[in-house]
Short mmCIF file of C-alpha atoms (C1' of nucleotides) in Angstrom, two decimals:
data_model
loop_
_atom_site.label_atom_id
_atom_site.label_comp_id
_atom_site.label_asym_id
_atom_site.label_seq_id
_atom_site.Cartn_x
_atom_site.Cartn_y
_atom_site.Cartn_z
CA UNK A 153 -6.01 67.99 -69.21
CA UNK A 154 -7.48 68.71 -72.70
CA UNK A 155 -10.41 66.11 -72.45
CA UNK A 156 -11.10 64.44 -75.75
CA UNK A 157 -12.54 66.00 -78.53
CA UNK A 158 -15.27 63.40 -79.41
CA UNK A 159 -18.56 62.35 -78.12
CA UNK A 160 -18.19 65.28 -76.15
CA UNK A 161 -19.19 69.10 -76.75
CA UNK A 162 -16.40 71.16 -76.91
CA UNK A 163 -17.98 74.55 -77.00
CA UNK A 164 -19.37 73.67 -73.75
CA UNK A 165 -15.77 72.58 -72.67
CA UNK A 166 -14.74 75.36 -73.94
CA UNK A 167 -16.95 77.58 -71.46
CA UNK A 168 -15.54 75.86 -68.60
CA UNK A 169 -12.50 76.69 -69.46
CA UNK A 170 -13.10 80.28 -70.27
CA UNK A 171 -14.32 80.75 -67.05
CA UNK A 172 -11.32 79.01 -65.16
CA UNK A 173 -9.10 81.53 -67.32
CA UNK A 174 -10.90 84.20 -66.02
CA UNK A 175 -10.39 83.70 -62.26
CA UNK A 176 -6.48 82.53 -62.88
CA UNK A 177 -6.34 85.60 -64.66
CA UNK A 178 -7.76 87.42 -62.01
CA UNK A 179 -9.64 89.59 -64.58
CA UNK A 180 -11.87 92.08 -63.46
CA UNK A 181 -14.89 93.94 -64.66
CA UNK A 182 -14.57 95.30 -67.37
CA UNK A 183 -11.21 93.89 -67.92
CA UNK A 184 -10.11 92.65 -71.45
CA UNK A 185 -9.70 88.70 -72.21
CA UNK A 186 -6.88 87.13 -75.14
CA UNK A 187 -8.19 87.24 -78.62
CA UNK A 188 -10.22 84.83 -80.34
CA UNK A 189 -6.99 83.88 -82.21
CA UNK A 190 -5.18 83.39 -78.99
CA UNK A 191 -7.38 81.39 -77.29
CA UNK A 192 -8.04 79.42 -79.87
CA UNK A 193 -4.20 78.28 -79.96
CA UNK A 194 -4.28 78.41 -76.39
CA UNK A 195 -7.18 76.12 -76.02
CA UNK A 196 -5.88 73.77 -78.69
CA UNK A 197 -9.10 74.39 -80.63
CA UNK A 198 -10.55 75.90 -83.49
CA UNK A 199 -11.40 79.99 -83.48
CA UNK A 200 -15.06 79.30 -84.60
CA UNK A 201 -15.03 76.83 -81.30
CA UNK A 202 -14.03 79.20 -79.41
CA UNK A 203 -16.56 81.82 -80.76
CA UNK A 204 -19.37 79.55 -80.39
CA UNK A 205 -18.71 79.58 -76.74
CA UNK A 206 -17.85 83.18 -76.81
CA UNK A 207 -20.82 83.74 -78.29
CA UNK A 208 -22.85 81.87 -75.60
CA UNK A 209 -21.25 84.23 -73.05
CA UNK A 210 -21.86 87.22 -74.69
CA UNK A 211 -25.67 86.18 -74.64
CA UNK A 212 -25.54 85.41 -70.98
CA UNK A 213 -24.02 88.89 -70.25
CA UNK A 214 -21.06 87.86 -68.91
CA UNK A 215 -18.64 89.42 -71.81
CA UNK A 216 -19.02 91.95 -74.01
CA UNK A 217 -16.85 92.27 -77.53
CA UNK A 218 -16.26 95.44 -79.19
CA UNK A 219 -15.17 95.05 -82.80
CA UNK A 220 -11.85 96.21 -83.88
CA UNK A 221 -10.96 96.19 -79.92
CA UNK A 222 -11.83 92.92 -78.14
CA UNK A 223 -13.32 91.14 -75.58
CA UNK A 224 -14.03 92.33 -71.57
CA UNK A 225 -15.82 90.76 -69.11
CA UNK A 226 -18.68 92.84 -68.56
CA UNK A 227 -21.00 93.51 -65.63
CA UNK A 228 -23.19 90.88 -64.82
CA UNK A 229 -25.46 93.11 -64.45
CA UNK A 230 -26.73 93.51 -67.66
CA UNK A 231 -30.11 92.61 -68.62
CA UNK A 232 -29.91 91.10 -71.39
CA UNK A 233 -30.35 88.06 -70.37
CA UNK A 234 -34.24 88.86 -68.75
CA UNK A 235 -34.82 90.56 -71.97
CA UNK A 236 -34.33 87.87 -73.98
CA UNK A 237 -36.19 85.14 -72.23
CA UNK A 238 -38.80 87.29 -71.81
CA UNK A 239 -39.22 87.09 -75.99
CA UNK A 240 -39.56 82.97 -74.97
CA UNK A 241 -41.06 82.72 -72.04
CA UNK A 242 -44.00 85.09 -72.26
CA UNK A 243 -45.59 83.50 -75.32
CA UNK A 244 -48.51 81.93 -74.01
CA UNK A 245 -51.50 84.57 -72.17
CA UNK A 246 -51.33 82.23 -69.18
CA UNK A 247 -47.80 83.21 -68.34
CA UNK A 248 -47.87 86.72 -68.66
CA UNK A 249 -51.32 86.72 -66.25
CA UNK A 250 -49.21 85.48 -63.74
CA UNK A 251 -46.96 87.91 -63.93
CA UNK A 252 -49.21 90.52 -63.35
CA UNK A 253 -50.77 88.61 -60.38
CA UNK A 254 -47.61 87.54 -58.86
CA UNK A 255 -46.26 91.26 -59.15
CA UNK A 256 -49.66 92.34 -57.61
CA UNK A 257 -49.19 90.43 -54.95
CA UNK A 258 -45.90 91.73 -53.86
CA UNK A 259 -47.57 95.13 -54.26
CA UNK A 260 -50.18 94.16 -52.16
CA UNK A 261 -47.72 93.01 -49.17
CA UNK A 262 -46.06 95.75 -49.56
CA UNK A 263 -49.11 97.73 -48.60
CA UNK A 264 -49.71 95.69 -45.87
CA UNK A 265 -46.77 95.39 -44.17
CA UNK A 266 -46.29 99.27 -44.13
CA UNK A 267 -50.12 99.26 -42.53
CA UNK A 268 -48.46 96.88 -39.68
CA UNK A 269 -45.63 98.81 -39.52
CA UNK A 270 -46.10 101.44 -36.71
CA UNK A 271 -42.69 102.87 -37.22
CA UNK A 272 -43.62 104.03 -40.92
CA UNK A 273 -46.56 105.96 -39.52
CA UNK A 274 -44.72 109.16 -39.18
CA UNK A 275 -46.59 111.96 -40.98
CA UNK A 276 -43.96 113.74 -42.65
CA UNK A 277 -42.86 110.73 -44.72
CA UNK A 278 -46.35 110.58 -46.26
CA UNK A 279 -47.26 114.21 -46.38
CA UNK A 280 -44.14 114.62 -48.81
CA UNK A 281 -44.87 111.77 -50.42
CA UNK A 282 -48.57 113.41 -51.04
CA UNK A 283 -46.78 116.37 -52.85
CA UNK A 284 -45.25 115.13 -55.05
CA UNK A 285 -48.38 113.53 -56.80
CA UNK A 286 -48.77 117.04 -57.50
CA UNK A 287 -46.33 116.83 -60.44
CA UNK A 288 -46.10 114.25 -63.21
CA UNK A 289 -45.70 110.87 -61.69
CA UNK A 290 -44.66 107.66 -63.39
CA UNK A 291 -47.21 104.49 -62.31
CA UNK A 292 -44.36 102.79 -62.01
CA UNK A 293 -42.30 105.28 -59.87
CA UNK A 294 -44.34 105.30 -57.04
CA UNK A 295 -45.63 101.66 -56.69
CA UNK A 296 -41.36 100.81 -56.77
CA UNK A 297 -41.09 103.63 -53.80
CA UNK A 298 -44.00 101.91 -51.72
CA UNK A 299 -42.22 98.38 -51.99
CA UNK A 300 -39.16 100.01 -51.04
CA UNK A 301 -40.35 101.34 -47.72
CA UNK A 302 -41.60 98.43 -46.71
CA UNK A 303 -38.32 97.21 -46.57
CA UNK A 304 -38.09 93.90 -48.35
CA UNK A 305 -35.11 94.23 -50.67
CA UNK A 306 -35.73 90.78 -51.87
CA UNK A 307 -39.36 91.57 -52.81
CA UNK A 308 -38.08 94.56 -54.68
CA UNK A 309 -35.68 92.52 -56.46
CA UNK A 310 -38.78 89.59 -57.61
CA UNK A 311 -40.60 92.87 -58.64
CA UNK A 312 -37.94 94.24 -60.83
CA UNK A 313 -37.48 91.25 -62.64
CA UNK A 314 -41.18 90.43 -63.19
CA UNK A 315 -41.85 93.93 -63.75
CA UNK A 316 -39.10 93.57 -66.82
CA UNK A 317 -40.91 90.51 -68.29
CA UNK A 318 -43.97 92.33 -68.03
CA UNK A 319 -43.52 94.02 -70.85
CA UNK A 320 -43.87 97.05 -69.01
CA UNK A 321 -47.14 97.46 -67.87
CA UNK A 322 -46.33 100.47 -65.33
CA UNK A 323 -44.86 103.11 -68.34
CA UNK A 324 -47.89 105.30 -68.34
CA UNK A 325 -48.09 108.61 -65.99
CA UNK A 326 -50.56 108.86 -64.29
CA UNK A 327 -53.99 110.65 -64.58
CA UNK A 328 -55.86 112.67 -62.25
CA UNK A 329 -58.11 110.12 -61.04
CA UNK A 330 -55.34 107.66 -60.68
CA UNK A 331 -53.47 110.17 -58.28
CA UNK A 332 -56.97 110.69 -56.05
CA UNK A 333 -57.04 106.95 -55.41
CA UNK A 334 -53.67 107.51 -54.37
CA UNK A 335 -53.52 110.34 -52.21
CA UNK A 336 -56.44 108.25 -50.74
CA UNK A 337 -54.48 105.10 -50.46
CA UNK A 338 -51.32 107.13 -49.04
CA UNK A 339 -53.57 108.86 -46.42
CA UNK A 340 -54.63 105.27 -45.13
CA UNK A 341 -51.10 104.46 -45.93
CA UNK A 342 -50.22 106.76 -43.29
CA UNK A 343 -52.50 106.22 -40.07
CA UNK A 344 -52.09 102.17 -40.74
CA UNK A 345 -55.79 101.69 -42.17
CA UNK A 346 -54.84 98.40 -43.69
CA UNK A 347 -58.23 97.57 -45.53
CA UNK A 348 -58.86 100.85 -46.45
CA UNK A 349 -55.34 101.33 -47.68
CA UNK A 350 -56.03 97.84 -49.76
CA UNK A 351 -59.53 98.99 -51.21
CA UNK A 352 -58.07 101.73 -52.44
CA UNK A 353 -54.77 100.24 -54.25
CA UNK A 354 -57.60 98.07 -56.26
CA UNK A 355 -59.52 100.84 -57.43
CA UNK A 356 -56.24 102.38 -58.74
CA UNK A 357 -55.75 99.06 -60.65
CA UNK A 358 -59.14 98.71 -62.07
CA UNK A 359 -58.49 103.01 -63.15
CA UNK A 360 -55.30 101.59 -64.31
CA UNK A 361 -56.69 98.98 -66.50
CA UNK A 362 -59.41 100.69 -67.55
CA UNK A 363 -56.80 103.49 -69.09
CA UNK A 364 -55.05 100.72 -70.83
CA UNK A 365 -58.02 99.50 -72.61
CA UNK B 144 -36.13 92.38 -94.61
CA UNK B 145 -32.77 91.15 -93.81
CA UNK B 146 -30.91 93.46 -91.98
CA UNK B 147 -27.79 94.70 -92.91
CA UNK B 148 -24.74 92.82 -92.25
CA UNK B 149 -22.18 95.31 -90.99
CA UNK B 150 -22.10 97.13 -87.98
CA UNK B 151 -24.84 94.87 -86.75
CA UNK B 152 -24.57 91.78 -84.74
CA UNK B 153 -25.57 89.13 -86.85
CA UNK B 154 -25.71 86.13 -84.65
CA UNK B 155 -28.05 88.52 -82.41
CA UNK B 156 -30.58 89.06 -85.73
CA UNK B 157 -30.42 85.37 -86.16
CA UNK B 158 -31.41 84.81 -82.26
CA UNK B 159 -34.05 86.70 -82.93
CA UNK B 160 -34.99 85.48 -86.10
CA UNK B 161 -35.28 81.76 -84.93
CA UNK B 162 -37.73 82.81 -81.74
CA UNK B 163 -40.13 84.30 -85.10
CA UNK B 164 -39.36 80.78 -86.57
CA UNK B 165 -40.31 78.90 -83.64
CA UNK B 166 -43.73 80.83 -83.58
CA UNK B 167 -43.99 81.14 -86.75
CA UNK B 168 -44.32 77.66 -87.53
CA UNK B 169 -45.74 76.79 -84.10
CA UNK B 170 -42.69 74.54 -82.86
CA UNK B 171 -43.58 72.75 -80.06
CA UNK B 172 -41.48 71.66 -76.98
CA UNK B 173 -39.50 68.60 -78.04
CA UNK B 174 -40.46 69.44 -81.61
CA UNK B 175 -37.64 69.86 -84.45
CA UNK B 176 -36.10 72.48 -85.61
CA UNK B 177 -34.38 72.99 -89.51
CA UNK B 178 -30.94 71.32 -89.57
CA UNK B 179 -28.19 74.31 -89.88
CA UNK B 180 -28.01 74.00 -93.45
CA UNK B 181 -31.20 74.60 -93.62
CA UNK B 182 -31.62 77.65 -91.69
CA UNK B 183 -28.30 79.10 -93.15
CA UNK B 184 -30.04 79.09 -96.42
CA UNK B 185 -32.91 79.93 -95.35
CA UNK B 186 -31.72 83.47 -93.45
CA UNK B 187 -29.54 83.97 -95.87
CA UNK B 188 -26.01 83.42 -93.84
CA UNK B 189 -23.12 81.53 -92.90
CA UNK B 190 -23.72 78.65 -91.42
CA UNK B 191 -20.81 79.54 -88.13
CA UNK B 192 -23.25 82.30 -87.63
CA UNK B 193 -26.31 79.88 -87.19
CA UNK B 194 -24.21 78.03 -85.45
CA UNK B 195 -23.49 80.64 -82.42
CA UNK B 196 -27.04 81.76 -82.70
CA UNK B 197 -28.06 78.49 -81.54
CA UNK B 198 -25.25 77.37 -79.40
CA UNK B 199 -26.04 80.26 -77.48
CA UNK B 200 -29.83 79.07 -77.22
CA UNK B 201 -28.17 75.88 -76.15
CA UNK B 202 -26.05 77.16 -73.03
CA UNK B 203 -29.39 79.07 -71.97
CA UNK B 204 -31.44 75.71 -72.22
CA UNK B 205 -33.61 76.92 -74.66
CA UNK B 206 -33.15 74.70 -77.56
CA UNK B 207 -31.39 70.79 -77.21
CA UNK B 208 -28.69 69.61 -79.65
CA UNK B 209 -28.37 65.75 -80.67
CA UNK B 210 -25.23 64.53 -82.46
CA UNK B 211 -26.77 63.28 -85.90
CA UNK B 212 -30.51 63.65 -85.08
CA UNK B 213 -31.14 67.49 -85.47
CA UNK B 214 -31.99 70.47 -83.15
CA UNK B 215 -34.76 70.09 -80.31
CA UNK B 216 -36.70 73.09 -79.03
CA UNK B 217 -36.37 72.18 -75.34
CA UNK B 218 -39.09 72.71 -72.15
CA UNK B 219 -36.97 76.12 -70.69
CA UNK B 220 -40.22 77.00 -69.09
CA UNK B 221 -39.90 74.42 -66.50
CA UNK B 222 -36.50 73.88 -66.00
CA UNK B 223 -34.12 76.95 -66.67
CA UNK B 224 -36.57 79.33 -64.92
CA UNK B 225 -35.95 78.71 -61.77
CA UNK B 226 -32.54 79.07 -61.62
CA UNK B 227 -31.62 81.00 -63.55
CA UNK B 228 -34.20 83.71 -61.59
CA UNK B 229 -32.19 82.05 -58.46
CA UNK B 230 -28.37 83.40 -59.88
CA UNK B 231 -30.49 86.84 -59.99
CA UNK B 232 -31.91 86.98 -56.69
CA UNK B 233 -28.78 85.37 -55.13
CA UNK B 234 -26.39 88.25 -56.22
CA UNK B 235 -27.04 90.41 -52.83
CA UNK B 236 -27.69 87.01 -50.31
CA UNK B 237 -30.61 88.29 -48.53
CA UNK B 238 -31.22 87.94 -44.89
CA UNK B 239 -33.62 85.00 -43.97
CA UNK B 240 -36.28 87.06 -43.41
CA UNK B 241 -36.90 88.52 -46.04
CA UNK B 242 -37.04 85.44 -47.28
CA UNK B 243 -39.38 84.49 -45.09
CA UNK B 244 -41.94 87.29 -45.26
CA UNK B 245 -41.93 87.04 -49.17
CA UNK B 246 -42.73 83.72 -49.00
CA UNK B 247 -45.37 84.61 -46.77
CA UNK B 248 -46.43 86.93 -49.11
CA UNK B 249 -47.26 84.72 -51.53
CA UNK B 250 -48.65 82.10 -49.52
CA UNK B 251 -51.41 84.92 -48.14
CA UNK B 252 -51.96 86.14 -51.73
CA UNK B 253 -52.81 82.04 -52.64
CA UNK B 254 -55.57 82.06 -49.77
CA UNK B 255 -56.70 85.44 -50.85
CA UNK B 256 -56.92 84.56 -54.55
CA UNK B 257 -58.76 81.26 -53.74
CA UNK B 258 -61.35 83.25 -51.58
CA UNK B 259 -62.26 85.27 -54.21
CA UNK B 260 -62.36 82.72 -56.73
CA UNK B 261 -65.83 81.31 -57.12
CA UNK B 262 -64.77 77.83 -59.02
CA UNK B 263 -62.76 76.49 -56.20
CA UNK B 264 -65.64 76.86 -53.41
CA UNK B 265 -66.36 73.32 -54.09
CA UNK B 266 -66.94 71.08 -51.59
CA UNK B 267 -65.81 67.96 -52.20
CA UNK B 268 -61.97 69.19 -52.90
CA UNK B 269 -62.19 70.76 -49.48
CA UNK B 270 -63.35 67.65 -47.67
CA UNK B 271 -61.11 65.69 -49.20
CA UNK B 272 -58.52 68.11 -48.15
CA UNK B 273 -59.88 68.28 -44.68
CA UNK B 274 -60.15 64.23 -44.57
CA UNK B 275 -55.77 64.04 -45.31
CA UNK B 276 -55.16 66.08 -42.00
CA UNK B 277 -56.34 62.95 -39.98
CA UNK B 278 -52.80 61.79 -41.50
CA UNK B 279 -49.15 62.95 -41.06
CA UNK B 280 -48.84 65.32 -42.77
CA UNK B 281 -45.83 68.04 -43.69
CA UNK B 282 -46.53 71.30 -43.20
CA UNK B 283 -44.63 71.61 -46.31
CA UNK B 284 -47.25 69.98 -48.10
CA UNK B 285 -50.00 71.83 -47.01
CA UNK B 286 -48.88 74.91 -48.16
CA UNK B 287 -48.00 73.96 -51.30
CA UNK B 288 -51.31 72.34 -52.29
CA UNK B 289 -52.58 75.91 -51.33
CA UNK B 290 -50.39 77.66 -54.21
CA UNK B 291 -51.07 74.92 -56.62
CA UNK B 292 -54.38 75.31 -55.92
CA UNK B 293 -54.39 78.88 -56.59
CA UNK B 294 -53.40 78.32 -60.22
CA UNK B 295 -50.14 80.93 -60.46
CA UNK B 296 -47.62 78.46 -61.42
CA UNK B 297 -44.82 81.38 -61.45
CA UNK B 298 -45.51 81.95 -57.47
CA UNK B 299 -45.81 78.37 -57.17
CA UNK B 300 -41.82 78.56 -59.02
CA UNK B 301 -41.07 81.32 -57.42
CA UNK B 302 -42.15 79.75 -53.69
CA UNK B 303 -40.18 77.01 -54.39
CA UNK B 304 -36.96 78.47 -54.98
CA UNK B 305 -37.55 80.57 -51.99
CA UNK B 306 -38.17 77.39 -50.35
CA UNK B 307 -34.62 76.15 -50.92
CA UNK B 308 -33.24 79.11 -49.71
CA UNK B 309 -35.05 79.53 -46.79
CA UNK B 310 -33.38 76.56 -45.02
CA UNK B 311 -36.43 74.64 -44.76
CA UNK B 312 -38.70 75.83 -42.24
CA UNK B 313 -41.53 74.02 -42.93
CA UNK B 314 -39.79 70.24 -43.13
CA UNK B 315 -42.09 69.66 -39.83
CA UNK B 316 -44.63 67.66 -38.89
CA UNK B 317 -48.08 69.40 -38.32
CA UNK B 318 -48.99 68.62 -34.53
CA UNK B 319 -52.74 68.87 -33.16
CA UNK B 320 -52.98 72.25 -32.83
CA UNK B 321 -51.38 73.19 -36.30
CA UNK B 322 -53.90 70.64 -37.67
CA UNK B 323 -56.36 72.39 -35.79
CA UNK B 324 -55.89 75.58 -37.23
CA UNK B 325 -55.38 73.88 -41.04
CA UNK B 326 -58.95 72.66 -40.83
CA UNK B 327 -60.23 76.06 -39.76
CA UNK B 328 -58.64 77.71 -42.46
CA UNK B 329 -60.00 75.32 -44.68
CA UNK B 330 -63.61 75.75 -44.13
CA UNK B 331 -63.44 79.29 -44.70
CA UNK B 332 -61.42 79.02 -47.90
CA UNK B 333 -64.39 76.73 -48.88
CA UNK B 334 -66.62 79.51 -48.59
CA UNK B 335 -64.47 82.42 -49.58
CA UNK B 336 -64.22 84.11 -45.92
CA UNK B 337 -61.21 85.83 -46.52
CA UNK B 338 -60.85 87.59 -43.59
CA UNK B 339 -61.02 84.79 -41.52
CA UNK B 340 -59.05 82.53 -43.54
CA UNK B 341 -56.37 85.05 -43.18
CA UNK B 342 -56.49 84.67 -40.03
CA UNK B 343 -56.36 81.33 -39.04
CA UNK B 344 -53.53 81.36 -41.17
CA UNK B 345 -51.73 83.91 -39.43
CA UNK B 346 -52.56 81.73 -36.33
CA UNK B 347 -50.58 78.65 -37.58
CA UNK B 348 -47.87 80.33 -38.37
CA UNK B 349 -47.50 81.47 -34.67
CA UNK B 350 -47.66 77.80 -33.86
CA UNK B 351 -45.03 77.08 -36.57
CA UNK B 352 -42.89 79.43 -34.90
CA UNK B 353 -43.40 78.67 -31.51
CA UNK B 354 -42.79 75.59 -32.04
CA UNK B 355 -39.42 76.13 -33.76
CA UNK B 356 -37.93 77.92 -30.90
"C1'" DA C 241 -41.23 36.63 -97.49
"C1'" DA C 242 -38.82 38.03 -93.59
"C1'" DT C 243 -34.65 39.24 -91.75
"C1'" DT C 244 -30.20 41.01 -91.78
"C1'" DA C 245 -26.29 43.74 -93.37
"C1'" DC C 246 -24.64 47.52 -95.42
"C1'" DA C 247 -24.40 51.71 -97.89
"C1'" DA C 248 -26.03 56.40 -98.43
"C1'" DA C 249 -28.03 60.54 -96.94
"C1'" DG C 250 -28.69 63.80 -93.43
"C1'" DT C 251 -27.23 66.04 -89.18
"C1'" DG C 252 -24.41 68.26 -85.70
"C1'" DG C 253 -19.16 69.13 -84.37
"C1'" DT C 254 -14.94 71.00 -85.62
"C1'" DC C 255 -11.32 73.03 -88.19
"C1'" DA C 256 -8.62 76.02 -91.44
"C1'" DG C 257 -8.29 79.80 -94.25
"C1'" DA C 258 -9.92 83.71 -96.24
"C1'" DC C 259 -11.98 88.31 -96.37
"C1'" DC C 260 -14.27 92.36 -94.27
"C1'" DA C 261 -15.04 96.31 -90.93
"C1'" DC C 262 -13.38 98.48 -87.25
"C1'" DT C 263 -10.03 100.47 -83.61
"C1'" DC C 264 -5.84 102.08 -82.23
"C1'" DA C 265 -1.10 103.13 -81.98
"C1'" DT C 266 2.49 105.05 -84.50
"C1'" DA C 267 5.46 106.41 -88.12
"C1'" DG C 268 5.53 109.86 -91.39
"C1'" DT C 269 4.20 114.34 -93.23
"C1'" DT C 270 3.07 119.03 -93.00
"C1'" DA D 77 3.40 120.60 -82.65
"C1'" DA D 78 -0.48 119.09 -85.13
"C1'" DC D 79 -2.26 116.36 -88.47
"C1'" DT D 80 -2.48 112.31 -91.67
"C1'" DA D 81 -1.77 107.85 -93.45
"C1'" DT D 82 -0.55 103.33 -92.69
"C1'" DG D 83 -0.49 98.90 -90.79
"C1'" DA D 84 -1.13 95.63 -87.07
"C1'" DG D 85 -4.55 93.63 -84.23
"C1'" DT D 86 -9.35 92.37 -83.36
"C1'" DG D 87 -13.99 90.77 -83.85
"C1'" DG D 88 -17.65 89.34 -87.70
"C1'" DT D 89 -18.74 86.40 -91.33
"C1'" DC D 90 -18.45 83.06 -95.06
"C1'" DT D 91 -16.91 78.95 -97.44
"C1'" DG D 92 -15.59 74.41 -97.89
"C1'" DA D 93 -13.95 70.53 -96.02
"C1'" DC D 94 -13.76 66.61 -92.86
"C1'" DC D 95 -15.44 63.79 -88.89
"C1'" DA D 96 -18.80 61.20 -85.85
"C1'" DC D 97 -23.21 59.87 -85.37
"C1'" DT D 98 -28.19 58.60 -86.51
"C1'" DT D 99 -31.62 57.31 -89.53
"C1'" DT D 100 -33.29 55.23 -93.50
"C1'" DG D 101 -33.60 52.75 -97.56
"C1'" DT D 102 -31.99 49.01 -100.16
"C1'" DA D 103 -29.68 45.01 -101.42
"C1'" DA D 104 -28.08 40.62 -99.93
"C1'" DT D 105 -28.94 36.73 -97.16
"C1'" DT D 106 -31.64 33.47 -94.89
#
DNA sequence: AATTACAAAGTGGTCAGACCACTCATAGTT
DNA sequence: AACTATGAGTGGTCTGACCACTTTGTAATT
């Protein structure tokens, strides 16, 4: 049961066990674990083993502690976890280049698929979507609503996650030139003019870049 | 300089502070870090608190721990990456095909960026290419070469994993006509005819499917 | 002089106890 | 009834002490 307590890493023991706790338990989101003191005893360890591997959790996402209250499993949603290997990962120039390129690259299908598309030709989809580059518009916003129509949930998902890496790259609203490459691109967009539609998406990059510079 | 030490987590400051120290002092992969002691004094706390910074670092793969040797700053890059992108994108299991098309996304974007790259129209790495398809050859293989090629080694991670979830697809041989198509595609990536490259690409993966079903 | 054996120093692993800061429920006061 | 003070419970941190292990330097042996 309690494996030995040499030549082995406890903390990471420790973990294992935290988790199998957690599905006896049956606790939920957002649910509250034992205390530090309690497990420890539990466990048949030390607290600050049992914080160590707390504290590895916590890191991951998977719990949250709240001083003075306790500990909960938390959502796993949290994106902490992105956010802080981004600060490791994205060190060298190289890295962070492919980011950008990979993320273009989903953008880029997304485009194209919606060209290929003859179901997402209807007019009144675009037309709206033409309006609303009337008001203030995030870069960001409407690149995210392109990759959603063309349906690929699991693109979106690879986009969201680069796009947090990224550093951001998208936060800026966009300008007035920015918006007539797009109502170009959308009009394209919109009768399936695939290179067109393409041509266009670059020149809002380069106006893009440009901007950043 | 040294934030204070209430109402803030600590161990999280000293996370932070050791990914400076890293830089800082331009810690390579498999290089050493300061023992505990060390970096206790050093950031000016308890050494339990260094301790959960960097057993946290340790459950993400970031840094390596050897009993009586010291702490290792680990290759994360390569490893962890990968999967732990994969728990991400697993969360809402996607349909295959969406699977498929991103991967197909990518694998387009690879052709594409090679076209437009002017270092890569060499000959000789294109005839030698050319010369393997008188082998057997995977059509896994192929397509990989491509992405390496292409020089994004996140799509070339991200493909991969992908890969693995896509139940194999491409863990055929090429037949004639495949190979047929391969070396077409190939002599236009060798001059940088994207459209047709495209193409020809498109064709084999009609074959592929065809042949699948 | 070369080799071996052993002791010491350094390192991570763990524990116990002690405070501190905070939250919350509750007994006590108004 | 509303408010206040208190104390129990909890996470956050520090200290000091061992232990197990590795490396290294030195003394003893050959």
């Amino acid at each position: 049961m309690i494996p030995n307590n040499n030549s082995r890493k406890m903390f990471l023991e420790i973990v294992k066990q935290l988790r199998q706790l957690i599905q006896d338990e049956n606790i939920a989101v957002g649910g509250k674990l034992p205390s530090e003191r309690e497990l420890a005893e539990r466990l048949q360890v030390g607290r600050s083993t049992v914080r160590e591997a707390l504290r590895s959790l916590e890191l991951l996402g998977i719990i949250e502690t709240r001083r003075g209250e306790g500990t909960f499993l938390s959502d796993f949603r949290k994106h902490q976890l992105v956010e802080l290997l981004s600060t490791f990962i994205l060190q060298d120039a190289k890295s962070k280049k492919d980011v950008h390129t990979t993320m273009q690259a989903l953008e880029q299908d997304a485009i194209r698929t919606i060209c290929m598309t003859q179901l997402l030709h209807k007019q009144s989809i675009w037309d709206a979507f033409i309006d609303k580059l009337q008001e203030e518009v995030l870069q960001e916003d409407i690149i995210r609503e392109i990759i959603i129509i063309s349906n690929n949930r699991l693109a979106l998902k690879i986009w969201f996650l680069l796009k947090q890496f990224a550093g951001e790259p998208y936060r800026g609203i966009m300008n007035v030139e920015e918006k007539k490459a797009w109502k170009l691109l959308l009009n394209n967009l919109k009768v399936g003019n695939e290179p067109q539609a393409i041509s266009y998406y670059n020149e809002w990059k380069l106006l893009m870049n440009r901007g950043e510079n």
